[in-house]
Amino acid sequence: DVKESALLKSGMKPGQRILVTKLVGTGTILAAEMRKKAHGVWFAGAVKSMVQSNGPAVKVLKKHGVTACTDITGFGVAGHLLEMLKASEVSARLSIGLLPCLPGAVELVSRGIFSSLQPSNLRSRHLVFGKTNHEKYPLLFDPQTSGGLIASVPASSAAAAIKELRA
């Protein structure tokens, strides 16, 4: 039954782990490519990520007890996570250093290269507390083209899910 197999934004529970299934940074890399400032290998990595289906990741997440999930698109990691948190009536603590980023993404944002959608995504930054000076912080707001999924799974199955997603 399609309705029973659908993954919803609501359903996150306290103590769960939040997983991101693809490397982030397509927005900044595409913006850099348009300005002829992206290395070819960075652009190729972004394209490889964008053409990767989320289907296999959904199977892994379901196997490991996913309770909430959505795709990461134009609102970036922060925007979509905030939607999930609101729908689930919970809060979250992120380890920003663990945010998986495409090669070149951190360097590009450090050089001030952002997607044209980045400024509108930054409107929600007042809801994200902590290390705002971290080199990966701007990538929380980077709009993704054909991004991965952001999902919550029980803490007890997170390591196994991550291992399987990376395989």
Protein backbone atom coordinates (compact mmCIF):
# COMPACT_ATOMS: atom_id res chain seq x y z
CA ASP A 1 0.00 0.00 0.00
CA VAL A 2 1.51 3.32 -1.11
CA LYS A 3 0.08 5.28 1.80
CA GLU A 4 1.63 2.93 4.36
CA SER A 5 5.02 2.93 2.64
CA ALA A 6 5.25 6.74 2.32
CA LEU A 7 7.89 8.50 4.39
CA LEU A 8 6.67 11.64 6.13
CA LYS A 9 8.39 14.75 7.49
CA SER A 10 6.75 14.21 10.87
CA GLY A 11 7.74 11.33 13.13
CA MET A 12 11.12 12.39 14.50
CA LYS A 13 11.62 11.35 18.10
CA PRO A 14 13.96 12.65 20.81
CA GLY A 15 17.27 10.79 20.91
CA GLN A 16 17.20 9.75 17.26
CA ARG A 17 20.04 10.40 14.84
CA ILE A 18 19.68 12.60 11.78
CA LEU A 19 21.25 11.26 8.59
CA VAL A 20 21.97 13.01 5.29
CA THR A 21 22.26 10.52 2.43
CA LYS A 22 24.19 12.55 -0.17
CA LEU A 23 27.04 15.01 0.01
CA VAL A 24 25.81 18.63 0.04
CA GLY A 25 27.14 21.57 -1.92
CA THR A 26 25.55 21.34 -5.36
CA GLY A 27 24.23 24.90 -5.09
CA THR A 28 27.61 26.49 -4.50
CA ILE A 29 29.35 24.25 -7.03
CA LEU A 30 26.79 25.03 -9.75
CA ALA A 31 27.08 28.74 -8.94
CA ALA A 32 30.86 28.48 -9.23
CA GLU A 33 30.59 26.58 -12.50
CA MET A 34 28.43 29.34 -13.97
CA ARG A 35 31.16 31.82 -13.00
CA LYS A 36 33.89 29.53 -14.36
CA LYS A 37 35.41 29.18 -10.87
CA ALA A 38 34.77 25.47 -10.21
CA HIS A 39 37.44 22.87 -10.83
CA GLY A 40 36.26 20.27 -13.33
CA VAL A 41 36.56 17.46 -10.79
CA TRP A 42 34.29 19.37 -8.37
CA PHE A 43 31.66 19.90 -11.05
CA ALA A 44 31.91 16.25 -12.14
CA GLY A 45 31.40 15.17 -8.51
CA ALA A 46 28.31 17.35 -8.22
CA VAL A 47 26.85 15.93 -11.44
CA LYS A 48 27.57 12.37 -10.29
CA SER A 49 25.72 13.10 -7.05
CA MET A 50 22.77 14.73 -8.82
CA VAL A 51 22.19 11.75 -11.12
CA GLN A 52 22.33 9.28 -8.21
CA SER A 53 18.86 7.97 -7.35
CA ASN A 54 17.56 8.25 -3.79
CA GLY A 55 15.79 4.89 -4.21
CA PRO A 56 18.56 2.71 -2.73
CA ALA A 57 18.90 5.10 0.23
CA VAL A 58 15.17 4.81 0.96
CA LYS A 59 15.51 1.01 1.17
CA VAL A 60 18.43 1.32 3.60
CA LEU A 61 16.60 3.87 5.75
CA LYS A 62 13.47 1.69 5.93
CA LYS A 63 15.58 -1.32 6.87
CA HIS A 64 17.04 0.68 9.76
CA GLY A 65 13.77 2.02 11.17
CA VAL A 66 13.42 5.47 9.61
CA THR A 67 10.67 7.47 11.32
CA ALA A 68 10.79 10.74 9.32
CA CYS A 69 12.31 11.69 5.98
CA THR A 70 12.27 14.29 3.23
CA ASP A 71 14.39 15.22 0.26
CA ILE A 72 16.88 18.07 0.46
CA THR A 73 16.19 20.54 -2.33
CA GLY A 74 15.96 24.31 -2.62
CA PHE A 75 15.64 25.10 1.08
CA GLY A 76 18.90 23.30 1.87
CA VAL A 77 19.63 21.06 4.85
CA ALA A 78 18.59 23.67 7.42
CA GLY A 79 15.29 24.56 5.77
CA HIS A 80 14.17 20.98 5.30
CA LEU A 81 15.35 19.93 8.76
CA LEU A 82 13.44 22.83 10.30
CA GLU A 83 10.28 21.64 8.50
CA MET A 84 10.78 18.15 9.94
CA LEU A 85 11.44 19.46 13.45
CA LYS A 86 8.33 21.62 13.38
CA ALA A 87 6.15 18.79 12.03
CA SER A 88 7.51 16.43 14.69
CA GLU A 89 7.46 18.99 17.54
CA VAL A 90 11.07 18.25 18.52
CA SER A 91 14.41 20.03 18.42
CA ALA A 92 17.79 18.78 17.27
CA ARG A 93 21.47 19.17 17.97
CA LEU A 94 23.75 18.95 14.95
CA SER A 95 27.43 18.08 14.76
CA ILE A 96 28.16 20.43 11.88
CA GLY A 97 31.62 18.97 11.36
CA LEU A 98 29.94 15.72 10.30
CA LEU A 99 27.92 17.37 7.51
CA PRO A 100 28.91 15.44 4.38
CA CYS A 101 30.08 17.90 1.72
CA LEU A 102 31.05 17.55 -1.92
CA PRO A 103 34.72 18.15 -2.72
CA GLY A 104 35.22 21.86 -3.31
CA ALA A 105 32.04 23.03 -1.56
CA VAL A 106 33.74 24.25 1.63
CA GLU A 107 36.46 26.03 -0.34
CA LEU A 108 33.92 27.74 -2.60
CA VAL A 109 31.78 29.11 0.24
CA SER A 110 34.96 30.28 1.98
CA ARG A 111 35.64 32.32 -1.19
CA GLY A 112 32.14 33.82 -1.01
CA ILE A 113 30.64 31.84 -3.89
CA PHE A 114 27.00 31.03 -3.18
CA SER A 115 23.88 30.06 -5.09
CA SER A 116 21.50 32.90 -5.91
CA LEU A 117 18.96 31.18 -3.62
CA GLN A 118 21.30 31.25 -0.60
CA PRO A 119 20.18 34.71 0.66
CA SER A 120 16.53 33.65 0.91
CA ASN A 121 17.53 30.44 2.70
CA LEU A 122 19.52 32.46 5.22
CA ARG A 123 16.27 34.01 6.47
CA SER A 124 15.89 30.97 8.76
CA ARG A 125 19.40 31.25 10.26
CA HIS A 126 17.99 32.81 13.45
CA LEU A 127 16.56 29.35 14.20
CA VAL A 128 19.99 27.66 13.98
CA PHE A 129 22.19 28.24 17.02
CA GLY A 130 25.79 27.32 17.63
CA LYS A 131 28.97 27.47 15.60
CA THR A 132 27.92 30.00 12.98
CA ASN A 133 31.61 30.59 12.19
CA HIS A 134 32.19 26.93 11.28
CA GLU A 135 33.44 26.53 7.70
CA LYS A 136 30.50 24.25 6.86
CA TYR A 137 27.82 26.51 8.37
CA PRO A 138 26.92 28.23 5.05
CA LEU A 139 26.37 24.81 3.47
CA LEU A 140 23.44 24.18 5.81
CA PHE A 141 21.62 26.82 3.73
CA ASP A 142 22.94 25.75 0.31
CA PRO A 143 20.04 24.88 -2.02
CA GLN A 144 20.47 21.43 -3.50
CA THR A 145 19.66 20.28 -7.00
CA SER A 146 18.63 16.61 -6.87
CA GLY A 147 19.84 16.45 -3.28
CA GLY A 148 19.81 13.49 -0.98
CA LEU A 149 17.47 12.69 1.84
CA ILE A 150 17.46 13.87 5.42
CA ALA A 151 16.04 11.29 7.80
CA SER A 152 15.77 10.31 11.43
CA VAL A 153 16.57 6.80 12.61
CA PRO A 154 16.90 5.22 16.04
CA ALA A 155 20.31 5.90 17.58
CA SER A 156 20.89 2.16 17.91
CA SER A 157 20.74 1.65 14.13
CA ALA A 158 22.43 4.86 12.92
CA ALA A 159 25.97 3.47 12.59
CA ALA A 160 24.78 0.43 10.64
CA ALA A 161 22.64 2.62 8.38
CA ILE A 162 25.56 4.96 7.67
CA LYS A 163 27.83 2.02 6.89
CA GLU A 164 25.28 0.59 4.47
CA LEU A 165 24.61 3.96 2.83
CA ARG A 166 28.34 4.38 2.18
CA ALA A 167 28.74 0.89 0.72
